PDB file of C-alpha atoms in Angstrom:
ATOM      1  CA  MET A   1      26.274   2.819   8.418  1.00  0.00           C
ATOM      2  CA  THR A   2      27.654   6.364   8.689  1.00  0.00           C
ATOM      3  CA  GLY A   3      25.343   9.353   9.017  1.00  0.00           C
ATOM      4  CA  ASP A   4      26.210  10.327   5.481  1.00  0.00           C
ATOM      5  CA  GLN A   5      25.050   7.113   3.783  1.00  0.00           C
ATOM      6  CA  THR A   6      21.752   7.152   5.614  1.00  0.00           C
ATOM      7  CA  LYS A   7      20.643  10.109   3.519  1.00  0.00           C
ATOM      8  CA  ASP A   8      21.600   8.573   0.144  1.00  0.00           C
ATOM      9  CA  SER A   9      18.108   7.301  -0.609  1.00  0.00           C
ATOM     10  CA  PHE A  10      16.559  10.615   0.471  1.00  0.00           C
ATOM     11  CA  VAL A  11      18.886  12.665  -1.740  1.00  0.00           C
ATOM     12  CA  ARG A  12      18.384  10.251  -4.600  1.00  0.00           C
ATOM     13  CA  ARG A  13      14.629  10.453  -4.339  1.00  0.00           C
ATOM     14  CA  LEU A  14      14.588  14.273  -4.150  1.00  0.00           C
ATOM     15  CA  ARG A  15      16.860  14.418  -7.194  1.00  0.00           C
ATOM     16  CA  ALA A  16      14.447  12.240  -9.150  1.00  0.00           C
ATOM     17  CA  SER A  17      11.646  14.764  -8.900  1.00  0.00           C
ATOM     18  CA  ALA A  18      13.421  18.103  -8.297  1.00  0.00           C
ATOM     19  CA  ASP A  19      16.675  19.903  -9.071  1.00  0.00           C
ATOM     20  CA  LEU A  20      18.874  19.676  -5.997  1.00  0.00           C
ATOM     21  CA  SER A  21      22.027  21.826  -5.889  1.00  0.00           C
ATOM     22  CA  ALA A  22      25.333  20.566  -4.465  1.00  0.00           C
ATOM     23  CA  GLU A  23      25.025  23.049  -1.542  1.00  0.00           C
ATOM     24  CA  ASP A  24      21.505  21.850  -0.744  1.00  0.00           C
ATOM     25  CA  GLU A  25      22.645  18.257  -0.829  1.00  0.00           C
ATOM     26  CA  HIS A  26      25.549  19.044   1.478  1.00  0.00           C
ATOM     27  CA  ALA A  27      23.192  20.777   3.941  1.00  0.00           C
ATOM     28  CA  ILE A  28      20.841  17.771   3.942  1.00  0.00           C
ATOM     29  CA  ARG A  29      23.712  15.377   4.510  1.00  0.00           C
ATOM     30  CA  ARG A  30      24.832  17.394   7.558  1.00  0.00           C
ATOM     31  CA  LEU A  31      21.495  16.901   9.369  1.00  0.00           C
ATOM     32  CA  PRO A  32      21.811  14.950  12.638  1.00  0.00           C
ATOM     33  CA  ILE A  33      20.177  11.533  12.489  1.00  0.00           C
ATOM     34  CA  THR A  34      19.560   8.761  15.038  1.00  0.00           C
ATOM     35  CA  LEU A  35      19.049   5.231  13.703  1.00  0.00           C
ATOM     36  CA  ARG A  36      16.499   2.746  15.054  1.00  0.00           C
ATOM     37  CA  ARG A  37      15.549  -0.738  13.958  1.00  0.00           C
ATOM     38  CA  PRO A  38      11.953  -1.374  15.000  1.00  0.00           C
ATOM     39  CA  ARG A  39      10.655  -4.922  14.844  1.00  0.00           C
ATOM     40  CA  SER A  40       8.563  -5.945  11.844  1.00  0.00           C
ATOM     41  CA  GLY A  41       4.983  -4.750  12.146  1.00  0.00           C
ATOM     42  CA  GLU A  42       5.771  -2.309  14.966  1.00  0.00           C
ATOM     43  CA  GLN A  43       3.491   0.727  15.121  1.00  0.00           C
ATOM     44  CA  PHE A  44       6.182   3.261  15.984  1.00  0.00           C
ATOM     45  CA  ILE A  45       4.040   6.418  15.748  1.00  0.00           C
ATOM     46  CA  SER A  46       0.345   6.559  16.640  1.00  0.00           C
ATOM     47  CA  THR A  47      -2.581   8.918  16.213  1.00  0.00           C
ATOM     48  CA  GLY A  48      -2.378  11.625  18.870  1.00  0.00           C
ATOM     49  CA  ASP A  49       1.433  11.497  19.225  1.00  0.00           C
ATOM     50  CA  ARG A  50       3.440  14.728  19.150  1.00  0.00           C
ATOM     51  CA  PRO A  51       6.710  13.761  17.476  1.00  0.00           C
ATOM     52  CA  SER A  52       9.785  15.931  18.045  1.00  0.00           C
ATOM     53  CA  ALA A  53      11.649  14.341  15.140  1.00  0.00           C
ATOM     54  CA  CYS A  54      10.807  13.288  11.579  1.00  0.00           C
ATOM     55  CA  CYS A  55      11.576   9.758  10.510  1.00  0.00           C
ATOM     56  CA  LEU A  56      13.491   9.072   7.325  1.00  0.00           C
ATOM     57  CA  ILE A  57      13.188   5.516   6.026  1.00  0.00           C
ATOM     58  CA  VAL A  58      16.775   4.369   5.532  1.00  0.00           C
ATOM     59  CA  ASP A  59      15.860   0.808   4.579  1.00  0.00           C
ATOM     60  CA  GLY A  60      12.637  -1.211   4.443  1.00  0.00           C
ATOM     61  CA  PHE A  61       9.021  -0.148   4.246  1.00  0.00           C
ATOM     62  CA  VAL A  62       6.503   1.776   6.323  1.00  0.00           C
ATOM     63  CA  ILE A  63       2.729   1.932   6.040  1.00  0.00           C
ATOM     64  CA  ARG A  64       0.544   4.854   6.939  1.00  0.00           C
ATOM     65  CA  SER A  65      -2.849   3.725   8.205  1.00  0.00           C
ATOM     66  CA  LYS A  66      -6.004   4.637  10.080  1.00  0.00           C
ATOM     67  CA  VAL A  67      -8.308   2.423  12.125  1.00  0.00           C
ATOM     68  CA  VAL A  68     -11.919   2.953  11.133  1.00  0.00           C
ATOM     69  CA  GLY A  69     -14.954   2.520  13.406  1.00  0.00           C
ATOM     70  CA  ASP A  70     -15.189  -1.108  14.492  1.00  0.00           C
ATOM     71  CA  GLY A  71     -11.465  -1.745  14.147  1.00  0.00           C
ATOM     72  CA  ASN A  72     -10.877  -2.303  10.437  1.00  0.00           C
ATOM     73  CA  ARG A  73      -7.616  -0.789   9.302  1.00  0.00           C
ATOM     74  CA  GLN A  74      -7.259   1.163   6.065  1.00  0.00           C
ATOM     75  CA  VAL A  75      -3.727   1.408   4.682  1.00  0.00           C
ATOM     76  CA  LEU A  76      -3.378   4.909   3.192  1.00  0.00           C
ATOM     77  CA  SER A  77       0.062   4.695   1.639  1.00  0.00           C
ATOM     78  CA  PHE A  78       3.249   2.664   1.410  1.00  0.00           C
ATOM     79  CA  HIS A  79       6.570   4.365   2.090  1.00  0.00           C
ATOM     80  CA  GLN A  80       9.968   3.262   0.866  1.00  0.00           C
ATOM     81  CA  PRO A  81      13.617   4.164   1.508  1.00  0.00           C
ATOM     82  CA  GLY A  82      14.130   7.911   1.139  1.00  0.00           C
ATOM     83  CA  ASP A  83      10.586   8.831   2.211  1.00  0.00           C
ATOM     84  CA  ILE A  84       9.857  10.912   5.328  1.00  0.00           C
ATOM     85  CA  PRO A  85       6.281   9.814   6.020  1.00  0.00           C
ATOM     86  CA  ASP A  86       5.784  12.143   8.995  1.00  0.00           C
ATOM     87  CA  LEU A  87       7.331  15.287   7.523  1.00  0.00           C
ATOM     88  CA  GLN A  88       3.991  16.958   8.204  1.00  0.00           C
ATOM     89  CA  SER A  89       4.677  16.763  11.961  1.00  0.00           C
ATOM     90  CA  LEU A  90       6.965  19.788  11.478  1.00  0.00           C
ATOM     91  CA  PHE A  91       3.848  21.918  11.030  1.00  0.00           C
ATOM     92  CA  LEU A  92       0.899  19.742  12.114  1.00  0.00           C
ATOM     93  CA  HIS A  93       2.025  18.921  15.621  1.00  0.00           C
ATOM     94  CA  VAL A  94      -0.401  16.128  16.492  1.00  0.00           C
ATOM     95  CA  LEU A  95      -0.365  13.054  14.226  1.00  0.00           C
ATOM     96  CA  ASP A  96      -3.748  12.093  12.731  1.00  0.00           C
ATOM     97  CA  HIS A  97      -2.764   8.577  11.591  1.00  0.00           C
ATOM     98  CA  ASP A  98      -0.489   5.672  12.487  1.00  0.00           C
ATOM     99  CA  LEU A  99       2.863   4.607  11.053  1.00  0.00           C
ATOM    100  CA  SER A 100       4.028   0.963  11.181  1.00  0.00           C
ATOM    101  CA  THR A 101       6.892  -0.994   9.681  1.00  0.00           C
ATOM    102  CA  ILE A 102       6.473  -3.981   7.386  1.00  0.00           C
ATOM    103  CA  GLY A 103       9.431  -6.363   7.403  1.00  0.00           C
ATOM    104  CA  GLU A 104      12.964  -5.453   8.479  1.00  0.00           C
ATOM    105  CA  THR A 105      13.248  -1.679   8.588  1.00  0.00           C
ATOM    106  CA  VAL A 106      15.889   0.892   9.489  1.00  0.00           C
ATOM    107  CA  LEU A 107      14.565   4.316  10.437  1.00  0.00           C
ATOM    108  CA  GLY A 108      16.565   7.514  10.875  1.00  0.00           C
ATOM    109  CA  PHE A 109      15.106  10.144  13.180  1.00  0.00           C
ATOM    110  CA  ILE A 110      15.964  13.759  12.353  1.00  0.00           C
ATOM    111  CA  PRO A 111      15.029  16.237  15.118  1.00  0.00           C
ATOM    112  CA  HIS A 112      12.582  18.956  14.154  1.00  0.00           C
ATOM    113  CA  SER A 113      14.734  21.963  15.132  1.00  0.00           C
ATOM    114  CA  PRO A 114      17.666  21.458  12.721  1.00  0.00           C
ATOM    115  CA  LEU A 115      15.178  20.523   9.982  1.00  0.00           C
ATOM    116  CA  ARG A 116      13.228  23.753  10.615  1.00  0.00           C
ATOM    117  CA  LYS A 117      16.453  25.754  10.556  1.00  0.00           C
ATOM    118  CA  LEU A 118      17.455  24.128   7.275  1.00  0.00           C
ATOM    119  CA  ILE A 119      14.139  25.129   5.685  1.00  0.00           C
ATOM    120  CA  LYS A 120      14.476  28.720   6.968  1.00  0.00           C
ATOM    121  CA  ASP A 121      18.096  29.045   5.813  1.00  0.00           C
ATOM    122  CA  ARG A 122      17.619  27.388   2.444  1.00  0.00           C
ATOM    123  CA  PRO A 123      14.361  28.333   0.695  1.00  0.00           C
ATOM    124  CA  SER A 124      15.282  26.037  -2.202  1.00  0.00           C
ATOM    125  CA  ILE A 125      15.021  23.027   0.155  1.00  0.00           C
ATOM    126  CA  ALA A 126      11.706  24.353   1.484  1.00  0.00           C
ATOM    127  CA  GLU A 127      10.483  24.450  -2.120  1.00  0.00           C
ATOM    128  CA  ILE A 128      11.674  20.907  -2.807  1.00  0.00           C
ATOM    129  CA  LEU A 129       9.936  19.587   0.313  1.00  0.00           C
ATOM    130  CA  TRP A 130       6.788  21.519  -0.541  1.00  0.00           C
ATOM    131  CA  ARG A 131       6.855  19.973  -4.008  1.00  0.00           C
ATOM    132  CA  ASP A 132       7.348  16.584  -2.376  1.00  0.00           C
ATOM    133  CA  THR A 133       4.251  17.121  -0.204  1.00  0.00           C
ATOM    134  CA  LEU A 134       2.234  18.058  -3.304  1.00  0.00           C
ATOM    135  CA  ILE A 135       3.316  14.851  -5.020  1.00  0.00           C
ATOM    136  CA  GLU A 136       2.230  12.921  -1.943  1.00  0.00           C
ATOM    137  CA  ALA A 137      -1.205  14.576  -2.248  1.00  0.00           C
ATOM    138  CA  ALA A 138      -1.332  13.590  -5.937  1.00  0.00           C
ATOM    139  CA  ILE A 139      -0.644   9.985  -4.924  1.00  0.00           C
ATOM    140  CA  PHE A 140      -3.527  10.132  -2.412  1.00  0.00           C
ATOM    141  CA  ARG A 141      -5.843  11.423  -5.172  1.00  0.00           C
ATOM    142  CA  GLU A 142      -4.832   8.497  -7.349  1.00  0.00           C
ATOM    143  CA  TRP A 143      -5.521   6.078  -4.468  1.00  0.00           C
ATOM    144  CA  ILE A 144      -9.032   7.485  -4.033  1.00  0.00           C
ATOM    145  CA  CYS A 145      -9.710   6.822  -7.730  1.00  0.00           C
ATOM    146  CA  ASN A 146      -8.149   3.383  -7.466  1.00  0.00           C
ATOM    147  CA  VAL A 147     -10.054   2.174  -4.412  1.00  0.00           C
ATOM    148  CA  GLY A 148     -13.283   3.967  -5.314  1.00  0.00           C
ATOM    149  CA  GLN A 149     -13.610   3.022  -8.969  1.00  0.00           C
ATOM    150  CA  ARG A 150     -11.603  -0.023 -10.037  1.00  0.00           C
ATOM    151  CA  PRO A 151     -12.425  -3.728  -9.583  1.00  0.00           C
ATOM    152  CA  ALA A 152     -10.084  -5.511  -7.156  1.00  0.00           C
ATOM    153  CA  PRO A 153      -7.667  -7.105  -9.702  1.00  0.00           C
ATOM    154  CA  ASN A 154      -7.191  -3.707 -11.377  1.00  0.00           C
ATOM    155  CA  ARG A 155      -6.596  -2.067  -7.981  1.00  0.00           C
ATOM    156  CA  LEU A 156      -3.852  -4.530  -7.142  1.00  0.00           C
ATOM    157  CA  ALA A 157      -2.371  -4.121 -10.648  1.00  0.00           C
ATOM    158  CA  HIS A 158      -2.272  -0.348 -10.162  1.00  0.00           C
ATOM    159  CA  LEU A 159      -0.670  -0.648  -6.735  1.00  0.00           C
ATOM    160  CA  VAL A 160       2.009  -3.020  -8.059  1.00  0.00           C
ATOM    161  CA  LEU A 161       2.912  -0.612 -10.878  1.00  0.00           C
ATOM    162  CA  GLU A 162       3.056   2.339  -8.500  1.00  0.00           C
ATOM    163  CA  LEU A 163       5.396   0.460  -6.153  1.00  0.00           C
ATOM    164  CA  TYR A 164       7.522  -0.744  -9.077  1.00  0.00           C
ATOM    165  CA  THR A 165       7.802   2.742 -10.597  1.00  0.00           C
ATOM    166  CA  ARG A 166       8.710   4.425  -7.309  1.00  0.00           C
ATOM    167  CA  LEU A 167      11.194   1.713  -6.307  1.00  0.00           C
ATOM    168  CA  LYS A 168      12.834   1.783  -9.729  1.00  0.00           C
ATOM    169  CA  MET A 169      13.436   5.515  -9.248  1.00  0.00           C
ATOM    170  CA  ILE A 170      15.671   4.783  -6.218  1.00  0.00           C
ATOM    171  CA  GLY A 171      17.320   1.728  -7.770  1.00  0.00           C
ATOM    172  CA  ARG A 172      15.526  -0.869  -5.644  1.00  0.00           C
ATOM    173  CA  THR A 173      14.192  -3.069  -8.427  1.00  0.00           C
ATOM    174  CA  ASP A 174      15.854  -6.077 -10.007  1.00  0.00           C
ATOM    175  CA  GLY A 175      14.600  -6.290 -13.576  1.00  0.00           C
ATOM    176  CA  LEU A 176      10.845  -6.629 -13.222  1.00  0.00           C
ATOM    177  CA  SER A 177      11.082  -7.878  -9.607  1.00  0.00           C
ATOM    178  CA  PHE A 178      11.226  -6.049  -6.323  1.00  0.00           C
ATOM    179  CA  ARG A 179      11.309  -6.905  -2.609  1.00  0.00           C
ATOM    180  CA  PHE A 180       8.077  -5.995  -0.888  1.00  0.00           C
ATOM    181  CA  PRO A 181       7.305  -7.772   2.400  1.00  0.00           C
ATOM    182  CA  ALA A 182       3.581  -6.858   2.681  1.00  0.00           C
ATOM    183  CA  THR A 183       1.306  -9.763   3.620  1.00  0.00           C
ATOM    184  CA  GLN A 184      -1.935 -10.368   1.729  1.00  0.00           C
ATOM    185  CA  LEU A 185      -3.722  -8.966   4.790  1.00  0.00           C
ATOM    186  CA  VAL A 186      -1.854  -5.649   4.386  1.00  0.00           C
ATOM    187  CA  LEU A 187      -2.419  -5.606   0.612  1.00  0.00           C
ATOM    188  CA  GLY A 188      -6.132  -6.112   1.285  1.00  0.00           C
ATOM    189  CA  GLU A 189      -6.129  -3.232   3.768  1.00  0.00           C
ATOM    190  CA  ALA A 190      -4.589  -1.036   1.069  1.00  0.00           C
ATOM    191  CA  ILE A 191      -6.998  -1.901  -1.745  1.00  0.00           C
ATOM    192  CA  GLY A 192     -10.064  -2.257   0.484  1.00  0.00           C
ATOM    193  CA  VAL A 193     -10.843  -5.970   0.171  1.00  0.00           C
ATOM    194  CA  THR A 194     -10.722  -8.922   2.590  1.00  0.00           C
ATOM    195  CA  PRO A 195      -7.578 -11.123   2.735  1.00  0.00           C
ATOM    196  CA  VAL A 196      -9.572 -14.025   1.222  1.00  0.00           C
ATOM    197  CA  HIS A 197     -10.470 -11.850  -1.752  1.00  0.00           C
ATOM    198  CA  VAL A 198      -6.849 -10.659  -2.143  1.00  0.00           C
ATOM    199  CA  ASN A 199      -5.811 -14.282  -2.237  1.00  0.00           C
ATOM    200  CA  ARG A 200      -8.299 -14.943  -5.045  1.00  0.00           C
ATOM    201  CA  VAL A 201      -7.003 -11.898  -6.984  1.00  0.00           C
ATOM    202  CA  VAL A 202      -3.371 -12.943  -6.515  1.00  0.00           C
ATOM    203  CA  GLN A 203      -4.115 -16.493  -7.728  1.00  0.00           C
ATOM    204  CA  ASP A 204      -6.066 -15.105 -10.676  1.00  0.00           C
ATOM    205  CA  LEU A 205      -3.275 -12.723 -11.784  1.00  0.00           C
ATOM    206  CA  ARG A 206      -0.728 -15.514 -11.306  1.00  0.00           C
ATOM    207  CA  SER A 207      -2.698 -17.977 -13.443  1.00  0.00           C
ATOM    208  CA  GLN A 208      -3.008 -15.351 -16.184  1.00  0.00           C
ATOM    209  CA  GLU A 209       0.799 -14.883 -15.918  1.00  0.00           C
ATOM    210  CA  ILE A 210       0.536 -11.170 -15.159  1.00  0.00           C
ATOM    211  CA  ILE A 211       2.181 -10.903 -11.718  1.00  0.00           C
ATOM    212  CA  GLU A 212       3.554 -13.227  -9.064  1.00  0.00           C
ATOM    213  CA  LEU A 213       3.791 -12.563  -5.331  1.00  0.00           C
ATOM    214  CA  GLU A 214       6.041 -14.930  -3.478  1.00  0.00           C
ATOM    215  CA  LYS A 215       7.956 -14.774  -0.186  1.00  0.00           C
ATOM    216  CA  GLY A 216       8.081 -11.006  -0.046  1.00  0.00           C
ATOM    217  CA  THR A 217       9.020 -10.576  -3.698  1.00  0.00           C
ATOM    218  CA  VAL A 218       6.762  -9.155  -6.381  1.00  0.00           C
ATOM    219  CA  THR A 219       7.511 -10.101  -9.991  1.00  0.00           C
ATOM    220  CA  ILE A 220       5.858  -8.574 -13.032  1.00  0.00           C
ATOM    221  CA  LEU A 221       5.424 -11.373 -15.564  1.00  0.00           C
ATOM    222  CA  ASN A 222       3.677  -9.416 -18.314  1.00  0.00           C
ATOM    223  CA  GLU A 223       4.246  -5.682 -18.095  1.00  0.00           C
ATOM    224  CA  GLU A 224       2.009  -4.680 -21.007  1.00  0.00           C
ATOM    225  CA  THR A 225      -1.032  -6.643 -19.814  1.00  0.00           C
ATOM    226  CA  LEU A 226      -0.432  -5.313 -16.288  1.00  0.00           C
ATOM    227  CA  ARG A 227      -0.339  -1.702 -17.541  1.00  0.00           C
ATOM    228  CA  ASN A 228      -3.580  -2.156 -19.469  1.00  0.00           C
ATOM    229  CA  LEU A 229      -5.282  -3.807 -16.517  1.00  0.00           C
ATOM    230  CA  ALA A 230      -4.074  -1.112 -14.116  1.00  0.00           C
ATOM    231  CA  ASP A 231      -4.980   1.835 -16.363  1.00  0.00           C
ATOM    232  CA  PHE A 232      -1.663   3.215 -15.076  1.00  0.00           C
ATOM    233  CA  ASP A 233      -0.421   6.650 -16.108  1.00  0.00           C
ATOM    234  CA  PRO A 234       2.694   7.628 -14.083  1.00  0.00           C
ATOM    235  CA  LEU A 235       1.996  11.348 -14.586  1.00  0.00           C
ATOM    236  CA  TYR A 236       0.685  11.669 -10.991  1.00  0.00           C
ATOM    237  CA  LEU A 237       4.078  10.607  -9.606  1.00  0.00           C
ATOM    238  CA  HIS A 238       5.652  13.743 -11.207  1.00  0.00           C
ATOM    239  CA  LEU A 239       9.003  12.056 -11.600  1.00  0.00           C
ATOM    240  CA  ASN A 240      10.396  14.422 -14.216  1.00  0.00           C
ATOM    241  CA  PRO A 241      11.454  17.787 -12.687  1.00  0.00           C
ATOM    242  CA  SER A 242      11.866  19.347 -16.151  1.00  0.00           C
ATOM    243  CA  LEU A 243       8.179  18.965 -17.084  1.00  0.00           C
TER     244      LEU A 243
ATOM    245  CA  MET B   1     -12.229 -17.718  17.927  1.00  0.00           C
ATOM    246  CA  ARG B   2     -10.561 -18.604  14.665  1.00  0.00           C
ATOM    247  CA  PHE B   3     -12.752 -18.736  11.554  1.00  0.00           C
ATOM    248  CA  TYR B   4     -11.898 -19.980   8.078  1.00  0.00           C
ATOM    249  CA  PHE B   5     -13.558 -18.838   4.875  1.00  0.00           C
ATOM    250  CA  ASP B   6     -13.482 -21.230   1.914  1.00  0.00           C
ATOM    251  CA  ILE B   7     -14.627 -19.775  -1.374  1.00  0.00           C
ATOM    252  CA  ARG B   8     -16.034 -21.352  -4.499  1.00  0.00           C
ATOM    253  CA  ASP B   9     -17.268 -19.515  -7.583  1.00  0.00           C
ATOM    254  CA  ASP B  10     -17.754 -20.057 -11.328  1.00  0.00           C
ATOM    255  CA  PHE B  11     -14.009 -19.882 -12.020  1.00  0.00           C
ATOM    256  CA  TYR B  12     -12.161 -20.574  -8.807  1.00  0.00           C
ATOM    257  CA  ALA B  13     -12.188 -22.484  -5.516  1.00  0.00           C
ATOM    258  CA  ALA B  14      -9.892 -22.049  -2.523  1.00  0.00           C
ATOM    259  CA  THR B  15      -9.581 -23.441   0.975  1.00  0.00           C
ATOM    260  CA  ASP B  16      -8.616 -20.905   3.619  1.00  0.00           C
ATOM    261  CA  HIS B  17      -5.640 -22.269   5.564  1.00  0.00           C
ATOM    262  CA  ASP B  18      -4.869 -19.039   7.453  1.00  0.00           C
ATOM    263  CA  GLY B  19      -8.176 -18.091   9.051  1.00  0.00           C
ATOM    264  CA  VAL B  20      -9.033 -14.898  10.902  1.00  0.00           C
ATOM    265  CA  ASN B  21      -9.594 -14.264  14.635  1.00  0.00           C
ATOM    266  CA  LEU B  22     -13.067 -12.849  15.235  1.00  0.00           C
ATOM    267  CA  PRO B  23     -14.963 -12.392  18.499  1.00  0.00           C
ATOM    268  CA  THR B  24     -18.310 -14.016  17.614  1.00  0.00           C
ATOM    269  CA  VAL B  25     -20.093 -16.166  15.037  1.00  0.00           C
ATOM    270  CA  ASP B  26     -22.035 -13.035  14.063  1.00  0.00           C
ATOM    271  CA  ALA B  27     -18.760 -11.218  13.301  1.00  0.00           C
ATOM    272  CA  ALA B  28     -17.809 -14.227  11.125  1.00  0.00           C
ATOM    273  CA  ARG B  29     -21.131 -13.903   9.291  1.00  0.00           C
ATOM    274  CA  LYS B  30     -20.335 -10.236   8.573  1.00  0.00           C
ATOM    275  CA  GLU B  31     -16.817 -11.082   7.402  1.00  0.00           C
ATOM    276  CA  GLY B  32     -18.241 -13.859   5.203  1.00  0.00           C
ATOM    277  CA  SER B  33     -20.805 -11.559   3.619  1.00  0.00           C
ATOM    278  CA  ASP B  34     -18.099  -8.900   2.982  1.00  0.00           C
ATOM    279  CA  ILE B  35     -16.000 -11.566   1.263  1.00  0.00           C
ATOM    280  CA  ALA B  36     -18.933 -12.803  -0.840  1.00  0.00           C
ATOM    281  CA  ALA B  37     -20.058  -9.296  -1.816  1.00  0.00           C
ATOM    282  CA  SER B  38     -16.589  -8.068  -2.714  1.00  0.00           C
ATOM    283  CA  ILE B  39     -15.789 -11.146  -4.825  1.00  0.00           C
ATOM    284  CA  ALA B  40     -19.255 -10.937  -6.428  1.00  0.00           C
ATOM    285  CA  ARG B  41     -18.510  -7.399  -7.634  1.00  0.00           C
ATOM    286  CA  ASP B  42     -15.537  -8.665  -9.668  1.00  0.00           C
ATOM    287  CA  LEU B  43     -17.139 -11.954 -10.627  1.00  0.00           C
ATOM    288  CA  PHE B  44     -20.459 -10.641 -11.924  1.00  0.00           C
ATOM    289  CA  ARG B  45     -18.620  -8.188 -14.195  1.00  0.00           C
ATOM    290  CA  SER B  46     -16.708 -11.037 -15.806  1.00  0.00           C
ATOM    291  CA  SER B  47     -19.834 -13.107 -16.517  1.00  0.00           C
ATOM    292  CA  GLY B  48     -19.729 -15.273 -13.401  1.00  0.00           C
ATOM    293  CA  SER B  49     -22.991 -15.627 -11.507  1.00  0.00           C
ATOM    294  CA  ARG B  50     -22.438 -17.422  -8.229  1.00  0.00           C
ATOM    295  CA  VAL B  51     -20.131 -17.248  -5.221  1.00  0.00           C
ATOM    296  CA  VAL B  52     -20.315 -19.510  -2.178  1.00  0.00           C
ATOM    297  CA  VAL B  53     -18.457 -18.868   1.083  1.00  0.00           C
ATOM    298  CA  THR B  54     -18.246 -21.747   3.550  1.00  0.00           C
ATOM    299  CA  VAL B  55     -17.405 -20.626   7.077  1.00  0.00           C
ATOM    300  CA  ARG B  56     -15.596 -23.084   9.369  1.00  0.00           C
ATOM    301  CA  ASN B  57     -14.038 -22.997  12.801  1.00  0.00           C
ATOM    302  CA  ASP B  58     -11.234 -25.322  13.958  1.00  0.00           C
ATOM    303  CA  GLU B  59     -13.717 -28.182  14.479  1.00  0.00           C
ATOM    304  CA  ARG B  60     -16.360 -28.106  11.766  1.00  0.00           C
ATOM    305  CA  PRO B  61     -18.140 -26.177   8.985  1.00  0.00           C
ATOM    306  CA  LEU B  62     -20.595 -23.691  10.550  1.00  0.00           C
ATOM    307  CA  PHE B  63     -22.605 -22.234   7.691  1.00  0.00           C
ATOM    308  CA  GLU B  64     -22.542 -21.320   4.029  1.00  0.00           C
ATOM    309  CA  LEU B  65     -23.336 -17.991   2.342  1.00  0.00           C
ATOM    310  CA  THR B  66     -24.358 -17.964  -1.320  1.00  0.00           C
ATOM    311  CA  LEU B  67     -24.664 -14.956  -3.607  1.00  0.00           C
ATOM    312  CA  THR B  68     -26.281 -15.527  -6.987  1.00  0.00           C
ATOM    313  CA  LEU B  69     -26.863 -13.092  -9.823  1.00  0.00           C
ATOM    314  CA  THR B  70     -29.892 -13.807 -11.956  1.00  0.00           C
ATOM    315  CA  GLN B  71     -30.988 -11.946 -15.029  1.00  0.00           C
ATOM    316  CA  ALA B  72     -34.490 -11.985 -16.514  1.00  0.00           C
ATOM    317  CA  ASP B  73     -34.614 -10.545 -20.014  1.00  0.00           C
ATOM    318  CA  PHE B  74     -37.738  -8.824 -21.247  1.00  0.00           C
ATOM    319  CA  GLY B  75     -38.783  -9.432 -24.850  1.00  0.00           C
ATOM    320  CA  SER B  76     -37.597  -6.996 -27.535  1.00  0.00           C
ATOM    321  CA  ASP B  77     -41.177  -5.688 -27.899  1.00  0.00           C
ATOM    322  CA  ALA B  78     -41.168  -4.544 -24.271  1.00  0.00           C
ATOM    323  CA  PRO B  79     -41.664  -0.772 -23.876  1.00  0.00           C
TER     324      PRO B  79
END
């Protein structure tokens, strides 16, 4: 993979939610990047670390998580190709959460200094990244509502639609199916229920022919019922830059 | 120690084939009660009334946790 292709998903994602000029795109594509392939499940950045580079997900998935009190892990967000989950390390120097891969993942590390220079030289890119950070905050707000208010099947339904909508934006869906290698343990950590309960929810939604989770692939069987169950309004993803 | 949590409720029953590693039987009791309480929240809203979690280790069943919702209606002439 050449350095240029590694930024395709990033450029594509930024374009989906902001207007990116040809010059800005060119500047992004010129950023130096070092590729790494961590093993599946590897925690590659931990709380307390001081990263000197930001990691762009070139392929695969990353989870952001925190370990609470007696060792239970809360998954805070899922990140997909094109995301830079530790962009904040440019300004908040010590990480306050952990980042781990799920499944086969390719990460591209972009050193802080050229990224900082890019932001200083091109205010339009600074604006786009600021907007991106705001969208990330909107997603966190939605997750608080999801985990705090909805019953477990509705939480999972909402999560599935969020993943589907965001993956569709970067062309990583196949009809109503998408690859997503999270185990039921990880899904439970994201929606705040035990793996045994996730299993019950998954079986329930399967028997009602709403969604199917099998071998790392999620398939939406009945989109309308799923949307009603999830109470899903994609507004918070702010995918349309013209709005 | 590996513990397994089988569940049985008004609509559904499942045997846990995966299990979870936990340090003590007391930790398994906590995990079991979390499972029962979290399933009960969904179940009781959809008119179910009972969830049973059977906790096993690799050799034998250890104990069973049951959560039941009961409702006592007062007459219509109640204040």
